[in-house]
mmCIF file of C-alpha atoms in Angstrom:
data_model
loop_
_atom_site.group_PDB
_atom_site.id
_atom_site.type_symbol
_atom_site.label_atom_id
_atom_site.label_comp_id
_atom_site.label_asym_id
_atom_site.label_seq_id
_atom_site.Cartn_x
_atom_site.Cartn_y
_atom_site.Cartn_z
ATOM 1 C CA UNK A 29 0.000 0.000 0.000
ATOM 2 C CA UNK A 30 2.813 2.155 0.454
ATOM 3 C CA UNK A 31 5.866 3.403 -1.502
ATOM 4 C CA UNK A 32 7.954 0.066 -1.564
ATOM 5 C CA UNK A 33 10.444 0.711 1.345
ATOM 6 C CA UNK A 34 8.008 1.548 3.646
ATOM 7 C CA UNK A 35 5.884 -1.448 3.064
ATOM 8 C CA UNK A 36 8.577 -3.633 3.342
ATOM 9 C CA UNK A 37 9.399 -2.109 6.967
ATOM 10 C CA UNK A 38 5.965 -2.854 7.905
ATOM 11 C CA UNK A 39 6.371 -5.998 6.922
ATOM 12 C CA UNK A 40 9.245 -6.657 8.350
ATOM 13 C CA UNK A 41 7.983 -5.004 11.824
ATOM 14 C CA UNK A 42 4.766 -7.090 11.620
ATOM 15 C CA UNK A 43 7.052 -10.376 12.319
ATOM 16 C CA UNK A 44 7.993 -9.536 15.499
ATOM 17 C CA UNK A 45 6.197 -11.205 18.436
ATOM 18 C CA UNK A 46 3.394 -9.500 19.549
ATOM 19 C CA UNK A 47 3.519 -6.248 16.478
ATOM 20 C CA UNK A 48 0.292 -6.776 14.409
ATOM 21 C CA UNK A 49 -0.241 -4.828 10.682
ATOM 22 C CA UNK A 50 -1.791 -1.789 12.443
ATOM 23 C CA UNK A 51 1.206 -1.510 15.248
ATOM 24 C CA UNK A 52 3.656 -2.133 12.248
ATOM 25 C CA UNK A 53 1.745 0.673 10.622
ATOM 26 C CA UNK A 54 2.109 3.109 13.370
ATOM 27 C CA UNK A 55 6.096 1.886 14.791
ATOM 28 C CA UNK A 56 7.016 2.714 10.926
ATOM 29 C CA UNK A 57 4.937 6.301 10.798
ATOM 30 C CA UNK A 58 6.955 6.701 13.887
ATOM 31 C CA UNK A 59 10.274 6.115 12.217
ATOM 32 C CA UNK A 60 9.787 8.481 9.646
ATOM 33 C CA UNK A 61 9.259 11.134 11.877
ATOM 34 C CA UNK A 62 12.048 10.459 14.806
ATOM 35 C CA UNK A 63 14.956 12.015 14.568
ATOM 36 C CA UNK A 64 17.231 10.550 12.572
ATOM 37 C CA UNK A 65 20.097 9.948 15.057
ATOM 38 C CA UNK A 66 17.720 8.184 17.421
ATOM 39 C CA UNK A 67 16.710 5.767 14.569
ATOM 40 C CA UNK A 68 20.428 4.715 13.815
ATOM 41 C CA UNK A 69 20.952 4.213 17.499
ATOM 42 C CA UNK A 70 17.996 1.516 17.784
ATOM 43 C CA UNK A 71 19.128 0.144 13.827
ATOM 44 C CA UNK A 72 22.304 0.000 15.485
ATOM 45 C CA UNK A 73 22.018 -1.823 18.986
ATOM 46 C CA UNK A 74 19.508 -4.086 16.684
ATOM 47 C CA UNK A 75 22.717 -5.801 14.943
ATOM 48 C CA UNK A 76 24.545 -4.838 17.503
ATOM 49 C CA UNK A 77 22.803 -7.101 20.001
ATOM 50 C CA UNK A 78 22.067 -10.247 17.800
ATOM 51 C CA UNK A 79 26.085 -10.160 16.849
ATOM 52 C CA UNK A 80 27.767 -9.586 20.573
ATOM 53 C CA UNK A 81 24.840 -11.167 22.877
ATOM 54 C CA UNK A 82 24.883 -14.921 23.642
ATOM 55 C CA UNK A 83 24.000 -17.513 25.904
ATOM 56 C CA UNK A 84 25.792 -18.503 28.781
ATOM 57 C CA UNK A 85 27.740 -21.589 28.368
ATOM 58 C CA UNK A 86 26.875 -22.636 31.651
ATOM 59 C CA UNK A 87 23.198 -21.395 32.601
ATOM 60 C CA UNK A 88 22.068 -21.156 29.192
ATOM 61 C CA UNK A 89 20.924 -17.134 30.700
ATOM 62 C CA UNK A 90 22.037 -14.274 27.708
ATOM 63 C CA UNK A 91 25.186 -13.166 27.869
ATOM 64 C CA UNK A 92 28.255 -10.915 26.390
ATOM 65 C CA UNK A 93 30.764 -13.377 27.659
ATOM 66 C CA UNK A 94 31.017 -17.065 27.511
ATOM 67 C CA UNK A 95 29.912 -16.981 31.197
ATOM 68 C CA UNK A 96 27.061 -14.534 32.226
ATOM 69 C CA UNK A 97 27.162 -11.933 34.866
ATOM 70 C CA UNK A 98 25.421 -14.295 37.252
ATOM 71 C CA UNK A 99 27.338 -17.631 36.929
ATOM 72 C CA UNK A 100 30.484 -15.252 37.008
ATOM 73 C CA UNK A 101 29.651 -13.526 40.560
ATOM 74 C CA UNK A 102 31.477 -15.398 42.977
ATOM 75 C CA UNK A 103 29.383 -13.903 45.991
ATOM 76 C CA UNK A 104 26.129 -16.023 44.925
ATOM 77 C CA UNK A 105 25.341 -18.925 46.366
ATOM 78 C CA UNK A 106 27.244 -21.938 44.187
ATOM 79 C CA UNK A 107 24.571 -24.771 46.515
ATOM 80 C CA UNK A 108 21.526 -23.408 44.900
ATOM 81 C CA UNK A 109 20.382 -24.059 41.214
ATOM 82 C CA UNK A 110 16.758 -22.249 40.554
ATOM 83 C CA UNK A 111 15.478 -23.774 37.321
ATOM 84 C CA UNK A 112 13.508 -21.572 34.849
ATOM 85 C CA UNK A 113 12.217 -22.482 31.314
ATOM 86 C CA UNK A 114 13.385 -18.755 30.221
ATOM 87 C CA UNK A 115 15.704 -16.186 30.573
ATOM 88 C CA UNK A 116 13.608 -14.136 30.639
ATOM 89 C CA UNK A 117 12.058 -15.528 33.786
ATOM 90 C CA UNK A 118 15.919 -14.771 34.991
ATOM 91 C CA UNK A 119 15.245 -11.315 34.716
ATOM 92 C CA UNK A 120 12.320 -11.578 36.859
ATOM 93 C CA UNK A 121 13.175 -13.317 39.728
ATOM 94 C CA UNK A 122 16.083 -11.158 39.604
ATOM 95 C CA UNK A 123 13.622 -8.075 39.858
ATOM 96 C CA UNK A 124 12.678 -9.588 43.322
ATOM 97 C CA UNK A 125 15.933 -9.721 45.472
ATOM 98 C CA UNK A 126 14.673 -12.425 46.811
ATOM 99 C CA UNK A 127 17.095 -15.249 45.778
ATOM 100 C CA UNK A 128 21.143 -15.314 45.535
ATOM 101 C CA UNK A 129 21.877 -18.466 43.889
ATOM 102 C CA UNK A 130 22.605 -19.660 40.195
ATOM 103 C CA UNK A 131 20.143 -20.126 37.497
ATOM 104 C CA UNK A 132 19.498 -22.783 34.816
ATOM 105 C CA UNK A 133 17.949 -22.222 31.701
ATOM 106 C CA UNK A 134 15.686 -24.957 30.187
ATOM 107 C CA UNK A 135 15.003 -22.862 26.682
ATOM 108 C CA UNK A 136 11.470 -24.244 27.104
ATOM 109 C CA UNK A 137 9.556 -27.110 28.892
ATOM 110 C CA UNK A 138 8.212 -30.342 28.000
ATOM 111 C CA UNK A 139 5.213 -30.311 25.718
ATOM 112 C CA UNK A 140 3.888 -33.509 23.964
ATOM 113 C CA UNK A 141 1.629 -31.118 21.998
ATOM 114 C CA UNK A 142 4.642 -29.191 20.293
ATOM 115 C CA UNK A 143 6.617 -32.360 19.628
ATOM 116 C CA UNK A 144 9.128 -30.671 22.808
ATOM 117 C CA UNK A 145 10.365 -33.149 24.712
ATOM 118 C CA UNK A 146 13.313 -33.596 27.280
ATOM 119 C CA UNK A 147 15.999 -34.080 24.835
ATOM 120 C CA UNK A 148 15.242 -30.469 23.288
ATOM 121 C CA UNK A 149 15.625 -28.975 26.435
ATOM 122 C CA UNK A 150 19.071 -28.050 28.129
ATOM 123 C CA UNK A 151 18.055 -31.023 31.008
ATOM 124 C CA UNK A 152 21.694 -32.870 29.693
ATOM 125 C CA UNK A 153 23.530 -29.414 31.398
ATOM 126 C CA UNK A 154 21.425 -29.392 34.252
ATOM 127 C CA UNK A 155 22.651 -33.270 35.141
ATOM 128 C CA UNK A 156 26.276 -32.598 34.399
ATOM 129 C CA UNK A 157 26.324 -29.244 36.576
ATOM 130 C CA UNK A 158 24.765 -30.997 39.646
ATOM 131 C CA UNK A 159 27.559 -34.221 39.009
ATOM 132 C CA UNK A 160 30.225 -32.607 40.941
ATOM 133 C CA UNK A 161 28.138 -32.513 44.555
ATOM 134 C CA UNK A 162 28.367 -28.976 45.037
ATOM 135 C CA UNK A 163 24.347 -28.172 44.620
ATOM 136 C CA UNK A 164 22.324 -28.936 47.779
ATOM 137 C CA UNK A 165 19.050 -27.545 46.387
ATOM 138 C CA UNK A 166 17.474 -27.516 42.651
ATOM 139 C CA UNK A 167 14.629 -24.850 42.740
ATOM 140 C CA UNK A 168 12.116 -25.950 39.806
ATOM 141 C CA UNK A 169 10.648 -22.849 38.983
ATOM 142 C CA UNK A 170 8.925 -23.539 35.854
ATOM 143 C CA UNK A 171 5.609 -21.868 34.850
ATOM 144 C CA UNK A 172 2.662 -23.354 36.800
ATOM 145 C CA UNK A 173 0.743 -24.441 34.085
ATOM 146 C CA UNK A 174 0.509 -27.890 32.116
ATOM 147 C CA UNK A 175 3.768 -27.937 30.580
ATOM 148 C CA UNK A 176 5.646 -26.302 33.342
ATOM 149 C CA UNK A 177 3.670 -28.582 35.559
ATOM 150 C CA UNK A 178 4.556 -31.534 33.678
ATOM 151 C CA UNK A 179 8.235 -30.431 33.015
ATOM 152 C CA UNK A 180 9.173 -30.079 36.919
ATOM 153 C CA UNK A 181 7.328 -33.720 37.590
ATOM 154 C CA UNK A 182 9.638 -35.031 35.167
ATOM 155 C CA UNK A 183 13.069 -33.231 36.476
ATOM 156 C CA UNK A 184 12.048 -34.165 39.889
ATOM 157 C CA UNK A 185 11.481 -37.629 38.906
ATOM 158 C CA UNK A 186 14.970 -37.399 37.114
ATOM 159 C CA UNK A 187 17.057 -35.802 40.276
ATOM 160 C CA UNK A 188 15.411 -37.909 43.208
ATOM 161 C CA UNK A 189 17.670 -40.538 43.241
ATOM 162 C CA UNK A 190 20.576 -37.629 44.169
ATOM 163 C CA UNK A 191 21.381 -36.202 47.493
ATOM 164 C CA UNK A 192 19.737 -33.101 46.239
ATOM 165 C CA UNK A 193 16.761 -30.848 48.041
ATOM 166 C CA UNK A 194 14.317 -30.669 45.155
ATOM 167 C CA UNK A 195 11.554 -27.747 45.735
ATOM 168 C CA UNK A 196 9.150 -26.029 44.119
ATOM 169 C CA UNK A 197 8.091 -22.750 43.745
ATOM 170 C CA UNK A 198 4.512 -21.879 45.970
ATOM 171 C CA UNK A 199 1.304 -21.630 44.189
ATOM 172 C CA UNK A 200 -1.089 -19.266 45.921
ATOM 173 C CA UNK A 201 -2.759 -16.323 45.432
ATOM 174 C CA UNK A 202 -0.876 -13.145 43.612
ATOM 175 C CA UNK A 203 -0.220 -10.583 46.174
ATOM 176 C CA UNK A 204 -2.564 -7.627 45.729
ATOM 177 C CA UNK A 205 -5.218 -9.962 43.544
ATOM 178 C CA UNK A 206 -8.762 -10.358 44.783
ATOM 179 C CA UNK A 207 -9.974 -13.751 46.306
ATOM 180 C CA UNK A 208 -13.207 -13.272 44.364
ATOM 181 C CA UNK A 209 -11.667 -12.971 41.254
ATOM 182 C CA UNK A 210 -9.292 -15.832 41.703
ATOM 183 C CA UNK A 211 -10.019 -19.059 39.116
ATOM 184 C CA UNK A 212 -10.753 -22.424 40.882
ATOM 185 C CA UNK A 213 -7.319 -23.998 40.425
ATOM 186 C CA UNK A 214 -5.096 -21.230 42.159
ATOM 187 C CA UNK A 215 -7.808 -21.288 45.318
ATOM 188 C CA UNK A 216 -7.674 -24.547 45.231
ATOM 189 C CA UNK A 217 -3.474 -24.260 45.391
ATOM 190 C CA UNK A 218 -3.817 -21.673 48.087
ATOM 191 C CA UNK A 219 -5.477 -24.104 50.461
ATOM 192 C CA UNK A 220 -3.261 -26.616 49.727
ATOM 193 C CA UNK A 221 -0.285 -24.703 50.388
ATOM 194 C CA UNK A 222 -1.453 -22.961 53.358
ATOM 195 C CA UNK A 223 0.487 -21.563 56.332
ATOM 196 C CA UNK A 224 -0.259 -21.142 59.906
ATOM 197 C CA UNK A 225 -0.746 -17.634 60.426
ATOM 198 C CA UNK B 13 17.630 -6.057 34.718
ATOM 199 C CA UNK B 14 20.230 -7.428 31.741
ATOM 200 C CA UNK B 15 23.235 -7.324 31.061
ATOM 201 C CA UNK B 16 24.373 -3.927 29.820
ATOM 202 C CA UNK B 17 23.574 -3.944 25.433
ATOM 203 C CA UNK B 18 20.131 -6.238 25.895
ATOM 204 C CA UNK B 19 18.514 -3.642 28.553
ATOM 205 C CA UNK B 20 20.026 -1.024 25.775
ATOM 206 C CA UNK B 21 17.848 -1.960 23.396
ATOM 207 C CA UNK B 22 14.798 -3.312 25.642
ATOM 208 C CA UNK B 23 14.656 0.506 26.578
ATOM 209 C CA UNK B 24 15.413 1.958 23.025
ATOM 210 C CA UNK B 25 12.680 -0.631 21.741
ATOM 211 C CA UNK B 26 9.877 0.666 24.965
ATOM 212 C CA UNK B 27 10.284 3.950 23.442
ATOM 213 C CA UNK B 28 8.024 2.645 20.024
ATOM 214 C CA UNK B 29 4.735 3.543 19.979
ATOM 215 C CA UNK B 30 2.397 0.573 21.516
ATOM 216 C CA UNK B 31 5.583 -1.109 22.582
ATOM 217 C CA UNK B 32 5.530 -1.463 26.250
ATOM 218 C CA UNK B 33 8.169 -3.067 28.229
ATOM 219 C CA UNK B 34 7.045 -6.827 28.389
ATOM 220 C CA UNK B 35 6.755 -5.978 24.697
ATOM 221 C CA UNK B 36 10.066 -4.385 24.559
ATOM 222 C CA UNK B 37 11.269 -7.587 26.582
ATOM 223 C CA UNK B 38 9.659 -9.790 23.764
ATOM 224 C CA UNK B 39 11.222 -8.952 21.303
ATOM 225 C CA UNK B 40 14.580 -8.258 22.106
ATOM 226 C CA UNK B 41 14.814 -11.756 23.111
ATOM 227 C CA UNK B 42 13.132 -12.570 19.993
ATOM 228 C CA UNK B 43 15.557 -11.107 18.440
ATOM 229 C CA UNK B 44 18.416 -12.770 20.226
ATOM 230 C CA UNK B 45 16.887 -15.954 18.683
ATOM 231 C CA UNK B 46 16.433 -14.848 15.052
ATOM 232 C CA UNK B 47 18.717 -15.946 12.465
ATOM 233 C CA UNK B 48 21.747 -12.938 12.108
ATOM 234 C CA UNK B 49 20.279 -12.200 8.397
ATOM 235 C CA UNK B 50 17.242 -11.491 9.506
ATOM 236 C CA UNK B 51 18.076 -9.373 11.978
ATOM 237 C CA UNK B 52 20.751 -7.188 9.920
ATOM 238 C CA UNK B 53 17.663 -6.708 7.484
ATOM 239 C CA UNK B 54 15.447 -5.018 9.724
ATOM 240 C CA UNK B 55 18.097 -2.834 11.146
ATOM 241 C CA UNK B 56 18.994 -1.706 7.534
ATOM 242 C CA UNK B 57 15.568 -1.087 7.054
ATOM 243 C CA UNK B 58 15.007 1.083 9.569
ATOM 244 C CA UNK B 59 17.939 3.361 8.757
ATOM 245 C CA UNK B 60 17.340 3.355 5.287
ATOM 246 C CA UNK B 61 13.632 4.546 5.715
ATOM 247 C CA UNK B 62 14.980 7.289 8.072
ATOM 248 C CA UNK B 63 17.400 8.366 5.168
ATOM 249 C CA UNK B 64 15.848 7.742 2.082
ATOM 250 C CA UNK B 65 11.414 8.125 3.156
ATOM 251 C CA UNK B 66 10.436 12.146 2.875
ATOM 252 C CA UNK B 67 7.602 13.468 2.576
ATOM 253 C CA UNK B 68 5.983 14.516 -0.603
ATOM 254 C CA UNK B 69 6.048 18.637 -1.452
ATOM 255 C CA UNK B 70 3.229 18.877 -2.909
ATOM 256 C CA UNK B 71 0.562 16.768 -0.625
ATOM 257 C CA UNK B 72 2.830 15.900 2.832
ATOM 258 C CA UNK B 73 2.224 12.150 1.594
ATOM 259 C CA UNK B 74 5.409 9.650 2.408
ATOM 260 C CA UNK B 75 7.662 9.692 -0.451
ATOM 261 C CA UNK B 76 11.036 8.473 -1.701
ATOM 262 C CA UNK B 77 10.950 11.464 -4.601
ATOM 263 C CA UNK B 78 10.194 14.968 -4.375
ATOM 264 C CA UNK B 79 6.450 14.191 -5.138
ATOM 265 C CA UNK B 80 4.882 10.928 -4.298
ATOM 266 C CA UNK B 81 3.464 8.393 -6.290
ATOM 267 C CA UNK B 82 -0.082 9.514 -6.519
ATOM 268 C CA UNK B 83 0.818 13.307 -6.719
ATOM 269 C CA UNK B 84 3.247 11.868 -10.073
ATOM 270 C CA UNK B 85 -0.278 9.483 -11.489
ATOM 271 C CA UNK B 86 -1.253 12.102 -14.499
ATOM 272 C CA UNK B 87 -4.337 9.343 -14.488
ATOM 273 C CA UNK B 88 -5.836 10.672 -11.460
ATOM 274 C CA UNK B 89 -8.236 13.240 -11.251
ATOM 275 C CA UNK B 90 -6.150 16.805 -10.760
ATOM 276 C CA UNK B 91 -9.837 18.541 -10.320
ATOM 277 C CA UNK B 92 -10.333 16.615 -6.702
ATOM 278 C CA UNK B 93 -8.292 16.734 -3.199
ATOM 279 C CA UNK B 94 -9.082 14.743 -0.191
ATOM 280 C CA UNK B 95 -7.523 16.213 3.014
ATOM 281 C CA UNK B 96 -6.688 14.099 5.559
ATOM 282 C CA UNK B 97 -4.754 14.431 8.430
ATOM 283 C CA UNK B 98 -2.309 11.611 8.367
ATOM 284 C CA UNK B 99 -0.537 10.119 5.941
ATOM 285 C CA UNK B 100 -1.621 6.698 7.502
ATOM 286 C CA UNK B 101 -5.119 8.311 6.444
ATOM 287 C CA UNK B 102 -4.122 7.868 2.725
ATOM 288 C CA UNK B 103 -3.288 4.522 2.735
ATOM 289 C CA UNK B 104 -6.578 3.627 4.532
ATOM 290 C CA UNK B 105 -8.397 5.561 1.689
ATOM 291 C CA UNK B 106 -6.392 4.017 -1.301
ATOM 292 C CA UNK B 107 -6.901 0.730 0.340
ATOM 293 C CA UNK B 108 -11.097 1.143 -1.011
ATOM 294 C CA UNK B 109 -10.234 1.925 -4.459
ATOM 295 C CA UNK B 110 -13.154 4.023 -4.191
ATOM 296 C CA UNK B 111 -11.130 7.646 -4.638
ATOM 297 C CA UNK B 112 -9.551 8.858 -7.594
ATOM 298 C CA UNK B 113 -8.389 11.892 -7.175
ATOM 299 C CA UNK B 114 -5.189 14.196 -5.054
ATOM 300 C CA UNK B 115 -4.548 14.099 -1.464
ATOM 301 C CA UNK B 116 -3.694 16.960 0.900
ATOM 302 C CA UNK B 117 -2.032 15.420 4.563
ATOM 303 C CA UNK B 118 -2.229 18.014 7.042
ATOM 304 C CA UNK B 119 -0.155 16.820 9.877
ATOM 305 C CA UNK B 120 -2.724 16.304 12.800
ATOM 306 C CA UNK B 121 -6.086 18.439 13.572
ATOM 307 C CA UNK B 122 -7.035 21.214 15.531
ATOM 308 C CA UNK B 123 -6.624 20.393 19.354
ATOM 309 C CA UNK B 124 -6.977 23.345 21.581
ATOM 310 C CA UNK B 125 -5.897 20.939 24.296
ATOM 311 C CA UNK B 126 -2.916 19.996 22.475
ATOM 312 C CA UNK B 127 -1.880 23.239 21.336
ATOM 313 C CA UNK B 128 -2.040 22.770 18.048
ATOM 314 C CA UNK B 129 -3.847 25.313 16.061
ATOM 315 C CA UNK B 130 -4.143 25.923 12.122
ATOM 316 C CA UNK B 131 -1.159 27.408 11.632
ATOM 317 C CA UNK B 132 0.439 24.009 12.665
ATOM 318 C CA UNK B 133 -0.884 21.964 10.449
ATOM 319 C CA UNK B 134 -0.225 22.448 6.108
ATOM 320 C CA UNK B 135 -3.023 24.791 5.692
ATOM 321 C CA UNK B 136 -1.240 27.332 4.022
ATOM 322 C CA UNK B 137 0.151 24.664 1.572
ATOM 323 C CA UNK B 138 -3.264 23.568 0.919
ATOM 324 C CA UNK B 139 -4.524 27.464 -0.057
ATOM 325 C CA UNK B 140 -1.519 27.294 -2.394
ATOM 326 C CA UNK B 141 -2.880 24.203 -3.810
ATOM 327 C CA UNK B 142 -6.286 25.578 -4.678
ATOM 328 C CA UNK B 143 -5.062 28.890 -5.978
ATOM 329 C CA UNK B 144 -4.959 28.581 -9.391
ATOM 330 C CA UNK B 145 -8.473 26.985 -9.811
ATOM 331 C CA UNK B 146 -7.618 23.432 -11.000
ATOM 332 C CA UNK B 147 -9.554 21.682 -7.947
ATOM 333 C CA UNK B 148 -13.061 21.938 -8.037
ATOM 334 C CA UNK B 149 -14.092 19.492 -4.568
ATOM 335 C CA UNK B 150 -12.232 19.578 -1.842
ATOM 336 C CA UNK B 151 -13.405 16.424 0.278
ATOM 337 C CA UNK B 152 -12.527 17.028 4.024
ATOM 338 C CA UNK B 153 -11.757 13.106 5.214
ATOM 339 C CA UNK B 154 -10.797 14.801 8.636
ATOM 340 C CA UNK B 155 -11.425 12.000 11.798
ATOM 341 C CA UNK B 156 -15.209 12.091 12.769
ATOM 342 C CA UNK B 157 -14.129 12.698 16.501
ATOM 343 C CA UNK B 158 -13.663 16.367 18.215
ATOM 344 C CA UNK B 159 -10.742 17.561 16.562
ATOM 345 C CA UNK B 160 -11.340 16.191 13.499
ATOM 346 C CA UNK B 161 -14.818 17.945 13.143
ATOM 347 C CA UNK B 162 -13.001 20.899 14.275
ATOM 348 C CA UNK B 163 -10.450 21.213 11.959
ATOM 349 C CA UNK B 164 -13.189 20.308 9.098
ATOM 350 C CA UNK B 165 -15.435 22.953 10.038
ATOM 351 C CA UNK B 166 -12.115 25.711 10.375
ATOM 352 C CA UNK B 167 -11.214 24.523 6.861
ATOM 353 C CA UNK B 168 -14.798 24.703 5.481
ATOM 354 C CA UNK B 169 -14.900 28.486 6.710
ATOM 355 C CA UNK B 170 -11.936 29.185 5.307
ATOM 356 C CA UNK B 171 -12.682 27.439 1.926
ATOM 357 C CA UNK B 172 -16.223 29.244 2.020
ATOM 358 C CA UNK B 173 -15.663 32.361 -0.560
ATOM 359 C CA UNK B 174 -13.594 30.078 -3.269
ATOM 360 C CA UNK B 175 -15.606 28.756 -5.755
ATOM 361 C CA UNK B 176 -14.865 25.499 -4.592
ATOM 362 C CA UNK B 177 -17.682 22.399 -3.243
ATOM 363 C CA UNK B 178 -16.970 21.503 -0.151
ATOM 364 C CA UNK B 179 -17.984 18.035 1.324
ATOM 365 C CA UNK B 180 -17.370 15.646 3.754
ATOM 366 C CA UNK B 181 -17.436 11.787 4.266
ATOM 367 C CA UNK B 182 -20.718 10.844 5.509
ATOM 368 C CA UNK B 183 -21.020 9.543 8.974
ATOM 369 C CA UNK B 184 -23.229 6.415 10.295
ATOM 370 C CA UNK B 185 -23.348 2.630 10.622
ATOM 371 C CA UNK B 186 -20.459 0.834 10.052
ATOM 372 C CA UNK B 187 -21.092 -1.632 7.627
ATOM 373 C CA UNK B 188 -21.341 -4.932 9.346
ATOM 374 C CA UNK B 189 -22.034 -3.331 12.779
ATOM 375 C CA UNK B 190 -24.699 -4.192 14.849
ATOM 376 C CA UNK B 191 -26.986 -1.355 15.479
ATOM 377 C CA UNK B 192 -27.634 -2.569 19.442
ATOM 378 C CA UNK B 193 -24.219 -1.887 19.652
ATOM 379 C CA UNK B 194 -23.806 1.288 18.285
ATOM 380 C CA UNK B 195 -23.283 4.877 20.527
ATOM 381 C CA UNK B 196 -25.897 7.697 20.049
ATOM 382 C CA UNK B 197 -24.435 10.000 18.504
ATOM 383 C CA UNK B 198 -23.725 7.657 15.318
ATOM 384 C CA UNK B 199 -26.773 6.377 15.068
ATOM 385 C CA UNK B 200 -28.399 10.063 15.404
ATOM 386 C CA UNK B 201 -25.811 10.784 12.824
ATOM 387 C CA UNK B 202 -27.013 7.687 10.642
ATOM 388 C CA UNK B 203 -30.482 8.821 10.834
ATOM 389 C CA UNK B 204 -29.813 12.533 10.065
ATOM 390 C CA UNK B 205 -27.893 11.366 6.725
ATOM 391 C CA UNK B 206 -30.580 8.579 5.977
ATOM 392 C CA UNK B 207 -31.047 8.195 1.980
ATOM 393 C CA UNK B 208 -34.063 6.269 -0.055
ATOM 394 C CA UNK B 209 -33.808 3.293 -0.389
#
């Protein structure tokens, strides 16, 4: 619909996640108009990031160097492994101060549906890390829904013949949510994992 | 939240319009994963629509040349402008097929609240336009909202003592609505501009 170069920016905006023909639309309108220094800065870190950014060779977490900032920080706690499908569910347990050990990246969990199983996951790393006895505690903190579910079952099937506390992150009900509004399942978790008070 | 060049361009990415940051978060990793190619592509694209893209001299329309394509077409009908007030405006028009004739983009509409009055948007460029008596409608495809009506009805004053029809797209229905559904004041508007049938 447009003069050729534009189109084919829309285009090309319109395949990344979550950018649909109308955002495409408006992100490119937007270009045209920005100044043009702040457009070579984001064309630059673009190719900038998919040459220089990789994954950690241990964690499987993104990284500049072959080890990320994480696995590199001598001051976290080398007992405790907290297993995410994600990195970007890295980031946010990260966000939360909460926890000062290592991470381990899946890249994804086990889903029968889309043909993933455990051999497409980085479960192989996982086993050598914890071979060497150091790890007292996996943390399995995959999404709590069916493959996540299913993908913890499985690694804590996997690790329970080790010396190794396996645990799993609480189910409940989100801080600041509404008890009303809550769906079955996560009440039903909440009484389950209750606490005395 | 990553290391340093990822939260770079997670921030640089937040600043698009509709991109918020779990957006912004989405596809920077996305774009971790996507083949280097790929990647250098839309980063060229981006720079090179900055650099090459313009805007057309004549109607405000994007452009690669000095006049875009539709203000070059000696096919279309030199007697008739639509004004609209985006360039994303023409697009939606020349998507119906239904208009043959010149454009005029004015650059936004008439927002008091905004602070943006007539002498912000390409009025002046417009009275240039119809100066030497070539147009004979001037079609105002302004927004049907506040500012939109506004800037129709300033330009419809102004336009008043050339000898020069002035109309403006009709309001109503949208096809394929559901007239349950629809607010007031389009229905009132789709009964004030009811035709036989």
């Amino acid at each position: 619909m447009y003069d050729g170069i534009v189109q084919e920016l829309i285009d090309e905006l319109g395949r990344l996640p979550g950018v649909g023909p109308k955002s495409a639309q408006r992100i490119a309108f937007h270009i045209l108009q920005t100044p043009s220094f702040d457009v070579s800065r984001l064309s630059h870190l673009l190719s900038e990031v998919r040459e220089r950014v990789k994954f950690c060779d241990r964690c499987g977490n993104v990284s500049e160097a072959e080890l990320c900032s994480i696995c590199r920080d001598t001051r976290r706690d080398q007992a405790l492994i907290c297993v995410v499908e994600d990195a970007k569910d890295v980031s946010a347990i990260e966000r939360t101060r909460e926890f000062r050990g290592l991470y381990h990246v899946l890249g994804g969990a086990i889903s029968p549906i889309s043909g993933v199983g455990p051999d497409d996951l980085r479960v192989q790393q996982l086993m050598t890390r914890l071979a060497d006895d150091t790890v007292q505690e996996v943390i399995l903190a995959t999404n709590p829904n069916l493959e996540g579910e299913a993908t913890a079952a499985y690694l804590s099937r996997l690790l329970t013949s080790m010396d190794i506390t396996i645990t799993r992150l609480a189910s409940g009900l989100p801080v600041g949510g509404d008890l009303e509004y809550a769906d079955e399942i996560t009440l039903g978790r909440a009484f389950e994992g209750r606490r005395s008070a």
